[in-house]
Every structure is written in structure tokens, then in C-alpha cells.
Coordinates of C-alpha atoms in Angstrom, one line a residue:
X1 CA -36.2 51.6 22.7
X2 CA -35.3 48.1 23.1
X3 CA -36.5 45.2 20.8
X4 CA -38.3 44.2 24.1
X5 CA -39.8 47.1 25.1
X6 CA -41.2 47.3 21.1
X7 CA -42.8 43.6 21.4
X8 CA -44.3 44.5 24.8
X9 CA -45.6 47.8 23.0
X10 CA -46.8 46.1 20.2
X11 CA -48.7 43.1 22.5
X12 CA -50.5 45.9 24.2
X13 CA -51.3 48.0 20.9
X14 CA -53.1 44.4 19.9
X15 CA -54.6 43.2 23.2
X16 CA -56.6 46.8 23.4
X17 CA -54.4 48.2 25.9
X18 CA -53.1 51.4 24.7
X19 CA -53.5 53.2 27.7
X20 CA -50.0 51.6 29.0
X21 CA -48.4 52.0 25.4
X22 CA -49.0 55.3 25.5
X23 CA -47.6 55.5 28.9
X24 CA -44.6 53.3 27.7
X25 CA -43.9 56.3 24.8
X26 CA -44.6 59.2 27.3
X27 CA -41.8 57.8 29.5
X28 CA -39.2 57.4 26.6
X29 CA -39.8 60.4 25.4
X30 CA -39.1 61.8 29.2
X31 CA -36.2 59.6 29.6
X32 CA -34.7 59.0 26.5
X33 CA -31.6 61.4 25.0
X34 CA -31.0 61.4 22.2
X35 CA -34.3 60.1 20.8
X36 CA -33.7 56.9 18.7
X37 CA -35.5 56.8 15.7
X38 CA -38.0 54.8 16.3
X39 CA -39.3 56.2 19.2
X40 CA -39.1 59.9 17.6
X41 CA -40.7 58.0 14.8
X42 CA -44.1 56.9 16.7
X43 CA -44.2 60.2 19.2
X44 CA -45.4 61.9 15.4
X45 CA -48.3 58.8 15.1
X46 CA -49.9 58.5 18.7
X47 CA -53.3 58.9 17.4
X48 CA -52.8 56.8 14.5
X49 CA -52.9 53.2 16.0
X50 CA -52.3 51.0 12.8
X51 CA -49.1 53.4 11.4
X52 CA -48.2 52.6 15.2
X53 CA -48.4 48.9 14.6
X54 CA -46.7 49.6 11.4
X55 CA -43.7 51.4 12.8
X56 CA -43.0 48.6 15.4
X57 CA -44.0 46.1 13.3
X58 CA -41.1 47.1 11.2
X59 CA -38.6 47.9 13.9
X60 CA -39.4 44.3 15.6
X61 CA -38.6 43.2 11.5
X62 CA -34.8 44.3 11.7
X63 CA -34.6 42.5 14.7
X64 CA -34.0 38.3 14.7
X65 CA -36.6 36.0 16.9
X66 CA -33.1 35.6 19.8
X67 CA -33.2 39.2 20.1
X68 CA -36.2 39.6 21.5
X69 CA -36.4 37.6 25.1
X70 CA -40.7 37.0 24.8
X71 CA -40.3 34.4 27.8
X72 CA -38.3 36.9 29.7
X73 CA -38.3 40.6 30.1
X74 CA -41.2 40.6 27.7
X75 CA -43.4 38.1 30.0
X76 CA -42.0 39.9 33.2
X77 CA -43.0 43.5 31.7
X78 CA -46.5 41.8 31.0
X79 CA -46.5 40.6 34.4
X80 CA -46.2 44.0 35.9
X81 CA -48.8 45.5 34.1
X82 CA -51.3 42.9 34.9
X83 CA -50.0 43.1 38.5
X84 CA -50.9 47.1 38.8
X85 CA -53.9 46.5 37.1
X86 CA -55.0 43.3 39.8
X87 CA -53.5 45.6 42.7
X88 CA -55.6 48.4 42.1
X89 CA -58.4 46.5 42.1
X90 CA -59.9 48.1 38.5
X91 CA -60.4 44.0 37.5
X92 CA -62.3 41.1 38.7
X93 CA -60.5 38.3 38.4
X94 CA -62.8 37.2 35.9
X95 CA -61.7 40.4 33.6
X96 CA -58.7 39.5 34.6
X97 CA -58.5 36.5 33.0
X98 CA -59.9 37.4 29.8
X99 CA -57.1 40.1 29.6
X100 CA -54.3 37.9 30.1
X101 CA -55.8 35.2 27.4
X102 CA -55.9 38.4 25.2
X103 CA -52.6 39.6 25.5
X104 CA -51.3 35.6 25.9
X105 CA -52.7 35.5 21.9
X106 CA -51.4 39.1 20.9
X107 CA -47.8 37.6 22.1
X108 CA -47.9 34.7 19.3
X109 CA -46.1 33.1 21.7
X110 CA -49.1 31.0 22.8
X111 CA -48.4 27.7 23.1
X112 CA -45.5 27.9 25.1
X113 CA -45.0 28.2 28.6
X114 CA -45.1 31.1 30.5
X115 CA -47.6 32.6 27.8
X116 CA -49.6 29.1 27.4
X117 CA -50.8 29.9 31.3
X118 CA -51.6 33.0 30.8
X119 CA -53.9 31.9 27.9
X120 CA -55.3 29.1 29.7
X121 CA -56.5 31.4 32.8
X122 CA -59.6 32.2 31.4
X123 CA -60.2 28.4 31.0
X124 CA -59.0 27.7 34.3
X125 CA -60.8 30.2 35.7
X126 CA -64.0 29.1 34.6
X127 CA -63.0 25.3 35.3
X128 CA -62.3 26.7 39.3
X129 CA -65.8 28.5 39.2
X130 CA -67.4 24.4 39.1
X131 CA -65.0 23.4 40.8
X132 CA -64.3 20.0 38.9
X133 CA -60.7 20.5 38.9
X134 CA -59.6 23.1 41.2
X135 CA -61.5 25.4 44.1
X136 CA -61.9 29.1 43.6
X137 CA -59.8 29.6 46.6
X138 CA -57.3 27.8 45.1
X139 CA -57.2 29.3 42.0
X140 CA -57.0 32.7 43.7
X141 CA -54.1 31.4 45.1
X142 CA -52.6 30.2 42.1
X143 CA -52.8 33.0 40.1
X144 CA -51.9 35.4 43.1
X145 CA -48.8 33.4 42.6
X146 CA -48.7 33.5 38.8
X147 CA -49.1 37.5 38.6
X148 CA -46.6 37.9 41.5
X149 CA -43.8 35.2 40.9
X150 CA -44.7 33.9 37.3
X151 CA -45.4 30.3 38.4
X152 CA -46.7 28.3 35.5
X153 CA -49.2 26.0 36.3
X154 CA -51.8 23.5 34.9
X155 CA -54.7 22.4 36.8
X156 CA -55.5 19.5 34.8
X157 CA -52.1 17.9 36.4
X158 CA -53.7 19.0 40.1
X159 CA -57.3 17.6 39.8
X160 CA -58.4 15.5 42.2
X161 CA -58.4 11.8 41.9
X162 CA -62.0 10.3 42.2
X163 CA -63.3 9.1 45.4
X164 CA -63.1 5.5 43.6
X165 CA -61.8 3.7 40.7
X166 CA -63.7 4.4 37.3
X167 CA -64.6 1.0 36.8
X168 CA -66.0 0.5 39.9
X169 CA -68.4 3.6 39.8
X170 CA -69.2 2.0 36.1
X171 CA -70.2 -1.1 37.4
X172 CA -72.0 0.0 40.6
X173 CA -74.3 2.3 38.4
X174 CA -74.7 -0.5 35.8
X175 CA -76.2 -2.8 38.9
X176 CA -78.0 0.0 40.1
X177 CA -79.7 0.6 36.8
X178 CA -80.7 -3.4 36.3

């Protein structure tokens, strides 16, 4: 088991996923020979979800924060998972959302880019349901985009400029009100 493949197991474990870490495990155990330690290590505590998170907590310990690529093969693993789950057509894209703002702050990798999108999409979702900033069809887009190619986005930086200046809306509904 890789360093990456143990933060992508442990993001799951957190975000409630465990389901696709206990796929992850099945498939190392299938695939790996010999067993390394670790992974012989949590075949003997599937049921027990916080030795789990123990056991790759402190596999992910040994290893320093430049071995472990969170923005790369981390992300892209993510990415997959969310894609298989979007594909299949078990998620709204309103569930959708709220899963990839969970496993965005089970990454503690938040508030960077790719990982601050994925966060955000709940928010943005919601802000495409008014419509303020961005359209529904457009966010569909966007995210389509963002599950398939990893595009980063931020719809603040897209809205819409008003139809006219602020300070001539201000001023209008001022001498309107008089």
C-alpha cells in the first residue's frame, strides 16, 4: 500500500464512505504479494473502523507531508470515485455536492485548490439553484467538467456583471423613492 492509497483510504473512512475502503483493501489483499504490513495489518480490523483509522493514521505518520501527493493521485483517485458514483446515477447532484464538501474537509487539504472546489460545490451549487451567479445549466456543465477533467473553478470570478452601474441603480431607486 502506497502512502497515497492510505490518505485516500483514510479520507473515505472519515467522509462515511467505507464502502469504497473496503473495496480498496479487498483488492490489495487480491493483488498484493507479499502482503505489506500494513495492509495484512487492517485485513485483521475491517469491522473495527477507529483501529482502522488508527492503523493508517499511523502508517500516514512515518510518512512526510512530500510523500504523500494530496493534489495529485490522491485528488485524481477521489475524482474517480465520485465519477462512478455521478455515472451510475445513485446521486443527485445535490448529494453530490454534499459528498464532495465532505470528503474536500476529511482531506485537510481544504483551502487549497483542487480540494477548495470540491468544498465549495455545495455552495455553488446552491448559489446556481437562484441563479445569482451562475445557471443550473451551467453549473452542470461545470462540474461535469470538474468530476471528469478536474477543472477548478470559482463562480464568483464568472458572475455576471449588472445590467447597469451600481451607482446608477442607487440613484434611480433614491429618485424613485422621493
Amino acid at each position: 500500500m502506497t502512502y497515497d492509497q492510505a490518505a485516500y483510504c483514510r479520507i473515505m473512512l472519515i467522509s462515511g464512505h467505507a464502502e469504497e475502503y473496503d473495496h480498496i483493501i479487498e483488492n490489495l489483499l487480491e493483488t498484493q504479494n507479499p502482503l505489506s504490513d500494513v495492509v495484512l495489518e487492517l485485513s485483521f480490523c475491517t469491522r473495527d473502523r477507529i483501529k482502522t483509522l488508527s492503523v493508517l493514521n499511523d502508517y500516514l505518520s512515518a510518512a512526510s507531508e512530500s510523500d504523500i501527493d494530496y493534489n495529485g493521485s490522491v485528488f485524481h483517485m477521489t475524482l474517480g470515485f465520485l465519477n462512478r458514483l455521478y455515472a451510475a446515477g445513485t446521486l443527485s447532484i445535490d448529494a453530490l455536492t454534499e459528498h464532495m464538501h465532505r470528503i474536500a474537509q476529511a482531506s485537510e487539504h481544504w483551502l487549497e485548490d483542487p480540494w477548495a472546489t470540491m468544498n465549495n460545490m455545495w455552495d455553488y451549487h446552491l448559489e446556481a439553484r437562484c441563479g445569482e451567479f451562475i445557471t443550473l445549466p451551467d453549473f452542470t456543465v461545470k462540474i461535469e467538467r470538474f468530476l471528469t477533467f478536474g477543472e477548478c473553478f470559482d463562480i464568483y470570478s464568472m458572475a455576471r456583471p449588472p445590467k447597469e452601474p451600481l451607482l446608477k441603480r442607487l440613484f434611480r431607486r433614491l429618485k424613485h423613492r422621493m
